[in-house]
Tab-separated table of C-alpha atoms and ligand atoms in Angstrom:
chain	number	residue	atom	x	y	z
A	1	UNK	CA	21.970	14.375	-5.344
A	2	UNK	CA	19.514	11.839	-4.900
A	3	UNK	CA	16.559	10.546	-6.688
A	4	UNK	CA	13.861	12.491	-5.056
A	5	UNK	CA	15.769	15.424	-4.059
A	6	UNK	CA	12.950	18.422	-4.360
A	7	UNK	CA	10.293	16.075	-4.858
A	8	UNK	CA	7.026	15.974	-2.608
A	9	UNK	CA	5.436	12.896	-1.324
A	10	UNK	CA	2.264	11.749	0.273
A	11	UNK	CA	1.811	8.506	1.802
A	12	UNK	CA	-1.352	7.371	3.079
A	13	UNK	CA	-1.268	4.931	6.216
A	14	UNK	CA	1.968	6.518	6.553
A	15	UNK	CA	2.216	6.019	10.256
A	16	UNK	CA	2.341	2.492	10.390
A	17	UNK	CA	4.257	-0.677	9.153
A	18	UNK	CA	4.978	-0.561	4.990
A	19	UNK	CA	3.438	3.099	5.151
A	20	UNK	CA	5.934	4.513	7.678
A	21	UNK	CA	9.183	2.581	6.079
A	22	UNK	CA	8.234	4.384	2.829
A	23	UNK	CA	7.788	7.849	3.964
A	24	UNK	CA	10.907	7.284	5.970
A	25	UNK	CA	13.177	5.544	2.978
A	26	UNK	CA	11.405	8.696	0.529
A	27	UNK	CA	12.138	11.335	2.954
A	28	UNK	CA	15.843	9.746	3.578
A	29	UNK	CA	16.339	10.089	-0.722
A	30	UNK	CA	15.470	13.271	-0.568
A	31	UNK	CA	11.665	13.587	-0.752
A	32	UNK	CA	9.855	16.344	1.036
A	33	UNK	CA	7.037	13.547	2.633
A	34	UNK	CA	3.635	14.053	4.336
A	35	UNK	CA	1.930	11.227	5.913
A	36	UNK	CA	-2.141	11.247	6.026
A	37	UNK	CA	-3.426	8.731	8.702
A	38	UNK	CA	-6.222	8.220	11.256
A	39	UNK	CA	-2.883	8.332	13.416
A	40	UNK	CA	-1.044	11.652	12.480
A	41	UNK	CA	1.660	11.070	15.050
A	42	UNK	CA	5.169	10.615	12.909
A	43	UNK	CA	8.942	11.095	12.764
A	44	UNK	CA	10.167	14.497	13.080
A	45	UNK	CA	11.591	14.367	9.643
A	46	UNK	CA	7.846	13.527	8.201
A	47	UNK	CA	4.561	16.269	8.328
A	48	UNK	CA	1.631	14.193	9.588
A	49	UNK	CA	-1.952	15.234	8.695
A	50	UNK	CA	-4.957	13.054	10.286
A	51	UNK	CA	-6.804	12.050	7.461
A	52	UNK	CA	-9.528	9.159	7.383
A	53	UNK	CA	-9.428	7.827	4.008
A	54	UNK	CA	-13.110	6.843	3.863
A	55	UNK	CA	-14.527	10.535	4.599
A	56	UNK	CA	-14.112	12.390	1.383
A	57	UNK	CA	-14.308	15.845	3.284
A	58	UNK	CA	-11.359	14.657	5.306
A	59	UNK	CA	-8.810	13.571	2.405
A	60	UNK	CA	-9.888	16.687	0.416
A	61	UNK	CA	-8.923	19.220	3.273
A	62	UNK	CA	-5.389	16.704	4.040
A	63	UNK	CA	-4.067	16.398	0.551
A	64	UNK	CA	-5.136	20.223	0.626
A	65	UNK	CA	-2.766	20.774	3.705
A	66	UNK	CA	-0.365	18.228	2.792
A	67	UNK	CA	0.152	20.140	-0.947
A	68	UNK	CA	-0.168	23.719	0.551
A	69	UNK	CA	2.545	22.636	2.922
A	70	UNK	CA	4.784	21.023	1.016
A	71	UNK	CA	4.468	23.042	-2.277
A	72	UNK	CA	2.822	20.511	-4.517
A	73	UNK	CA	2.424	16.864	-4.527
A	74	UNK	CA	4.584	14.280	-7.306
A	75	UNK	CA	4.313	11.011	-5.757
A	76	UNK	CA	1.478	9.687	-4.180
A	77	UNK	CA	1.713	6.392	-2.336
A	78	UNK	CA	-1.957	4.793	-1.969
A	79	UNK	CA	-1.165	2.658	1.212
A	80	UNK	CA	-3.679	2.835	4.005
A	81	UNK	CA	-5.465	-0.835	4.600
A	82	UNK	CA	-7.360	-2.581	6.783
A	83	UNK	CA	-7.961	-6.728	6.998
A	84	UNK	CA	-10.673	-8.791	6.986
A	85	UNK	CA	-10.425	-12.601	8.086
A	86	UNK	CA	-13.036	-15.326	6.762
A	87	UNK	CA	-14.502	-17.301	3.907
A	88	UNK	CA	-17.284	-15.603	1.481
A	89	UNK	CA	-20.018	-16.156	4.698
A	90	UNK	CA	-17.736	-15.335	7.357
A	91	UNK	CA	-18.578	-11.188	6.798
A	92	UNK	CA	-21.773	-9.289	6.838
A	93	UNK	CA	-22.379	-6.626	4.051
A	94	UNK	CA	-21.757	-3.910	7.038
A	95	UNK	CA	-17.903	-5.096	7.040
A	96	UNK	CA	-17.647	-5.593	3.157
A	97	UNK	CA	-18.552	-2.399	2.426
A	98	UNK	CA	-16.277	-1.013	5.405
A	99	UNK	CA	-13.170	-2.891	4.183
A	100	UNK	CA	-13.861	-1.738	0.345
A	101	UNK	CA	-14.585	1.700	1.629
A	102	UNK	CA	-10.907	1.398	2.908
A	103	UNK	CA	-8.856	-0.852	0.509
A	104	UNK	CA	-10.876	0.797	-2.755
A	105	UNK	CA	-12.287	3.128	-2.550
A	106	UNK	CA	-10.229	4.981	-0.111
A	107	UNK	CA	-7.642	4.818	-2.590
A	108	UNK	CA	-9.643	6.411	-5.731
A	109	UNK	CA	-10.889	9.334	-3.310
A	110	UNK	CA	-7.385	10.167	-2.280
A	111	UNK	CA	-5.741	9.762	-6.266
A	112	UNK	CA	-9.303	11.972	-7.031
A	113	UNK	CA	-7.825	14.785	-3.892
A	114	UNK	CA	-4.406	14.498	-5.585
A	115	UNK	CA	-4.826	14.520	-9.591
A	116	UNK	CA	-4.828	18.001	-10.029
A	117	UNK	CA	-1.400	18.245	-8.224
A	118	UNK	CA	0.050	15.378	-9.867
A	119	UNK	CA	-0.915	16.527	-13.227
A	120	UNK	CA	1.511	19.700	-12.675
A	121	UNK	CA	4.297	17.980	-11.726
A	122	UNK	CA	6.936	16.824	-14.381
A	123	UNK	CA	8.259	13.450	-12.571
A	124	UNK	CA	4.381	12.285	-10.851
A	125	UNK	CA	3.588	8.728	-9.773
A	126	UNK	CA	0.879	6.863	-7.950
A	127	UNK	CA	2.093	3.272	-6.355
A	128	UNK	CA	-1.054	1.544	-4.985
A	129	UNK	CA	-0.183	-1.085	-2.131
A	130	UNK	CA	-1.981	-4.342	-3.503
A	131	UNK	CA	-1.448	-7.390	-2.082
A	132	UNK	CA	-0.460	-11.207	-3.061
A	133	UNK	CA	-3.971	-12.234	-2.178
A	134	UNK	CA	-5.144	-10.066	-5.739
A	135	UNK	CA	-3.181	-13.191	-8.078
A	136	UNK	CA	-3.038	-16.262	-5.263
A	137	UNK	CA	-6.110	-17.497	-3.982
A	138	UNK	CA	-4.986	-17.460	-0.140
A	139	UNK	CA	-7.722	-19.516	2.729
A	140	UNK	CA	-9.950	-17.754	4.781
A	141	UNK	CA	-9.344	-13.867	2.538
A	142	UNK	CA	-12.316	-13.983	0.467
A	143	UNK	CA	-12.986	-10.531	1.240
A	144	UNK	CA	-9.457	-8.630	1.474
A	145	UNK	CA	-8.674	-10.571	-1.595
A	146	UNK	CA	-11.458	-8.804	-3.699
A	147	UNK	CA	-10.450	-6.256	-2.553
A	148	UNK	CA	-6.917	-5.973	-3.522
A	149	UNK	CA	-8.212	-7.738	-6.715
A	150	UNK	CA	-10.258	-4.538	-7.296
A	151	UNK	CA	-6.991	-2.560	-6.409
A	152	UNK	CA	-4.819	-4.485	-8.891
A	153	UNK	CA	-7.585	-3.772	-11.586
A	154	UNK	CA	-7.985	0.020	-10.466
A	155	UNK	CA	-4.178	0.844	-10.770
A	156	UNK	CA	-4.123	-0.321	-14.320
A	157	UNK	CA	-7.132	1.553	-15.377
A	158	UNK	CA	-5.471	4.832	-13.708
A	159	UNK	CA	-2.499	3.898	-15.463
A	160	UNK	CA	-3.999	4.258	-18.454
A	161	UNK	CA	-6.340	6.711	-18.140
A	162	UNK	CA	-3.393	8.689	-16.773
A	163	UNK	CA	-1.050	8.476	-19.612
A	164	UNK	CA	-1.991	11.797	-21.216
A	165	UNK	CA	-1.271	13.555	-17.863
A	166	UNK	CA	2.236	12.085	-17.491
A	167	UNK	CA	1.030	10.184	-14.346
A	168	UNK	CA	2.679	6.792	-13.885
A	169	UNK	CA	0.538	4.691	-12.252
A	170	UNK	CA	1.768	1.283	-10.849
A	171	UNK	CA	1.389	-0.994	-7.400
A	172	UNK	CA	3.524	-3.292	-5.351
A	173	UNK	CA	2.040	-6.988	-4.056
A	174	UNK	CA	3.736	-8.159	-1.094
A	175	UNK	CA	3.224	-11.461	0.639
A	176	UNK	CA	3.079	-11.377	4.209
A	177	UNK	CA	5.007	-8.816	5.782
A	178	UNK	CA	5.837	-8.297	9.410
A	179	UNK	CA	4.216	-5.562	10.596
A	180	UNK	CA	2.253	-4.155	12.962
A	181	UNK	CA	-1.085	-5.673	11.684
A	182	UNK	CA	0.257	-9.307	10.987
A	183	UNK	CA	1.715	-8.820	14.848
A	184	UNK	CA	-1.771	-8.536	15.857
A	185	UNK	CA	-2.947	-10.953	13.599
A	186	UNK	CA	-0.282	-13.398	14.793
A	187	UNK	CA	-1.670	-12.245	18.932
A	188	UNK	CA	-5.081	-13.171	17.891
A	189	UNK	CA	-4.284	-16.526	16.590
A	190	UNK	CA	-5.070	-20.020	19.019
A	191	UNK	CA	-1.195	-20.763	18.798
A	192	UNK	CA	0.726	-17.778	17.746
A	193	UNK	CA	4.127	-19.609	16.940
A	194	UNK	CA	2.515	-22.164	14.983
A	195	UNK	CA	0.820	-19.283	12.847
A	196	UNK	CA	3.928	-17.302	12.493
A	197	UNK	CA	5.740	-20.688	11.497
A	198	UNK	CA	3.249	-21.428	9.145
A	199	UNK	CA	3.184	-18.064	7.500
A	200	UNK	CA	6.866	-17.945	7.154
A	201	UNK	CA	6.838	-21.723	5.208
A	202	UNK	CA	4.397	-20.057	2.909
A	203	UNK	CA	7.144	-18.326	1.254
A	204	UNK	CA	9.230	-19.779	-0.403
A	205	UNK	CA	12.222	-18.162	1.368
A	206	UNK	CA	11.597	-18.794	4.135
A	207	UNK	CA	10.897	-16.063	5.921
A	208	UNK	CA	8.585	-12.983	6.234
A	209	UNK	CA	9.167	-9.942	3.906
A	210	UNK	CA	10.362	-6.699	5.896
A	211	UNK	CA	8.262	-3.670	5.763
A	212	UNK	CA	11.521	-1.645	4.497
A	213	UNK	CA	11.883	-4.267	1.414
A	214	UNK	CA	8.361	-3.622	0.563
A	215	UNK	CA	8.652	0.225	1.149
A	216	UNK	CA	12.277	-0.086	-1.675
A	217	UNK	CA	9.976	-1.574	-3.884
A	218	UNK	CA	7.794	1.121	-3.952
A	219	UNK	CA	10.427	3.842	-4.284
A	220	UNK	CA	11.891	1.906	-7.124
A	221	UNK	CA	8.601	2.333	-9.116
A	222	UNK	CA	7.980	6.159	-7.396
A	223	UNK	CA	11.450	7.510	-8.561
A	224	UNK	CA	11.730	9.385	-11.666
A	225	UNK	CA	14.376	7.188	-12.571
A	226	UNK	CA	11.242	4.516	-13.166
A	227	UNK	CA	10.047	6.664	-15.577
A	228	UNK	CA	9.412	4.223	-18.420
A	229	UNK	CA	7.328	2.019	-15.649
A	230	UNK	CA	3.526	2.151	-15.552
A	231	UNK	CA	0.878	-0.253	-15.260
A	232	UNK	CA	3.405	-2.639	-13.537
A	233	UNK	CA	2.402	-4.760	-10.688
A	234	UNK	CA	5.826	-5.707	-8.378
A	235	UNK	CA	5.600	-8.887	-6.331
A	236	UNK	CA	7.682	-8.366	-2.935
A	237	UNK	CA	6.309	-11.661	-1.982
A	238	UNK	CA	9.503	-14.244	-1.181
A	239	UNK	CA	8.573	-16.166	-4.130
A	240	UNK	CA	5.140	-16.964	-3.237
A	241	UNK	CA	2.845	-15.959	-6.495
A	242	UNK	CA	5.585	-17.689	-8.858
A	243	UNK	CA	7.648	-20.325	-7.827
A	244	UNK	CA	7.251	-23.769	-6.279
A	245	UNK	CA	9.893	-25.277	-4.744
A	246	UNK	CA	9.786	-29.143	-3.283
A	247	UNK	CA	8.470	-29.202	0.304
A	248	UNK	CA	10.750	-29.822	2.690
A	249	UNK	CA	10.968	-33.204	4.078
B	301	LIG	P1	-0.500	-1.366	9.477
B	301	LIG	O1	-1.770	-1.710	10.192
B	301	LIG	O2	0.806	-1.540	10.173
B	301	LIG	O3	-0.605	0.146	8.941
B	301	LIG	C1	-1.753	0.608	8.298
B	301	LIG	C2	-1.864	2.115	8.506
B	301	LIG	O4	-3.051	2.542	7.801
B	301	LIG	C3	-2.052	2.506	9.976
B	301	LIG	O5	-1.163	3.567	10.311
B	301	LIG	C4	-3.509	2.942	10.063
B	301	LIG	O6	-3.740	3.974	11.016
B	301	LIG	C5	-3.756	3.445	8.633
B	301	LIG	N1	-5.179	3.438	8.312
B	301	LIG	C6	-6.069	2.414	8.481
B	301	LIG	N2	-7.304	2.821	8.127
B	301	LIG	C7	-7.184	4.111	7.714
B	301	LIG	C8	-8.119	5.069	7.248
B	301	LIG	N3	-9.438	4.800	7.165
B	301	LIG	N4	-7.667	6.292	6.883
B	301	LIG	C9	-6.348	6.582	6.999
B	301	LIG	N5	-5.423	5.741	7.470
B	301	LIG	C10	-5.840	4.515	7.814
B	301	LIG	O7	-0.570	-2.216	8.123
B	301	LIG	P2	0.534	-2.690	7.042
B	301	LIG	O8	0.750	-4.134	7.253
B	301	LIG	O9	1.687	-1.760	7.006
B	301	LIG	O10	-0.347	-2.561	5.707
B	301	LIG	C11	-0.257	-1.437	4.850
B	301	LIG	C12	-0.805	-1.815	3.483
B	301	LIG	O11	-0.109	-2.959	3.005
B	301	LIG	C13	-2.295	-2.194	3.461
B	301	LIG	O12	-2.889	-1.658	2.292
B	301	LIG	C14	-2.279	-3.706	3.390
B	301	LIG	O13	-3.425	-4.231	2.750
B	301	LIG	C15	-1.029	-3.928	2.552
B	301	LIG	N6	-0.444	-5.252	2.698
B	301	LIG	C16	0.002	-5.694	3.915
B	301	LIG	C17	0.558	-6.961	4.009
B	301	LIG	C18	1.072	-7.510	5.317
B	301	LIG	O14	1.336	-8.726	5.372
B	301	LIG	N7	1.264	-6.693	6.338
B	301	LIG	C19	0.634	-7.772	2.877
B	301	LIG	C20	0.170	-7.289	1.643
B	301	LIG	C21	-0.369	-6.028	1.582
């Protein structure tokens, strides 16, 4: 039996990227897994809802769906995320409070949807998607860094205020993964190879982190075999927040 055999799992931005690999690596251990995105379109093996994280009417009636069809919700995996390129000027108040709406509080309207579910199951657990731009003050991110700072603060104060409920509460902070989004990042820079070269020698090894070694990271803290783990943050980040290693010459 695996770890999340009869378990039911929700993963927002589930259609895409570090979203999909985790409703794909939950469902493949076992987890009953719906996926609420703008994009509903998933694996056979997944239920997909369309769900826009910043309309609350829309994740009320999709966690609604999502719980109704699976029979109840234990793990909730707070993924969905946009970018935002630029220094503090670069971004009007329009696009700050669109990428908040998103990153933040998309996140605390969905856990909101969710709580009641969670609170009935024995084994629940939220894993927030943060980011390595929360600790590591990365050029040109002043606004997706606040607001994966705010996320890093958030899942500790759920993880606390969730203790009496038996809700475990934790996130994962990758570096730069290669997904879908850093792909189009990547498309949209003036030399693509150089950018891709110069996001790989960011990490320290070497390389970008895969979406499925993010999404192992966040079944590790999801399973009921974490069950001592809350208010952890994970870095799936090559290195990059803690170690320094000489340049090469
Ligand atoms: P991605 O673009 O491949 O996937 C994001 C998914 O979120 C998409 O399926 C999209 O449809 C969905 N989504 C976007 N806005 C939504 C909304 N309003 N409502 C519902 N769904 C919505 O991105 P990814 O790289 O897999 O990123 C996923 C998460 O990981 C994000 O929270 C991001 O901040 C975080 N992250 C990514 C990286 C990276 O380098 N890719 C690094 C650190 C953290």
């Amino acid at each position: 039996m695996t770890d999340f055999h009869g378990l039911n799992a929700v993963v927002t931005g589930g259609a895409s990227g570090i979203g999909l690999a985790t409703a794909g690596l939950l469902a493949a251990r076992g987890a009953s897994v719906a996926v609420l995105d703008l994009n509903p379109e998933v694996p056979g093996e997944l239920a997909g809802f369309r769900c826009d994280v910043t309309d609350d009417a829309s994740v009320v009636a999709a966690v609604a769906a999502a719980a109704d069809a699976l029979g109840g919700i234990d793990v909730l995996v707070n993924n969905a995320g946009i970018g935002a390129q630029g220094d503090v000027s670069a971004n009007g108040d329009d696009e700050w409070h669109r990428v908040l709406d998103v990153n933040v509080v998309g996140m605390a309207r969905v856990s909101r949807a969710a709580l009641a579910h969670l609170r009935r199951s024995e084994a629940a657990a939220i894993v927030n998607t943060c980011s390595i731009a929360a600790w590591a003050g990365l050029p040109g991110r002043a606004l997706y860094s606040a607001s994966k700072g705010a996320v890093l603060a958030l899942t500790l104060a759920m993880a606390t205020d969730h203790l009496a409920d038996g809700i475990r509460v934790n996130c994962v902070c990758p570096g730069t993964v290669d997904t879908p989004w850093v792909g189009r990042l990547l498309d949209s820079a003036e030399d693509p190879a150089a950018e891709r070269a110069a996001l790989r020698a960011r990490q320290p090894i070497g390389r970008l982190v895969g979406a499925d070694e993010v999404a192992n990271a966040i079944a590790y803290l999801a399973s009921p075999l974490s069950a001592s783990t809350t208010g952890s943050t994970l870095a799936v980040d090559g290195g990059m927040y803690g170690l320094r290693p000489r340049p090469k010459n």
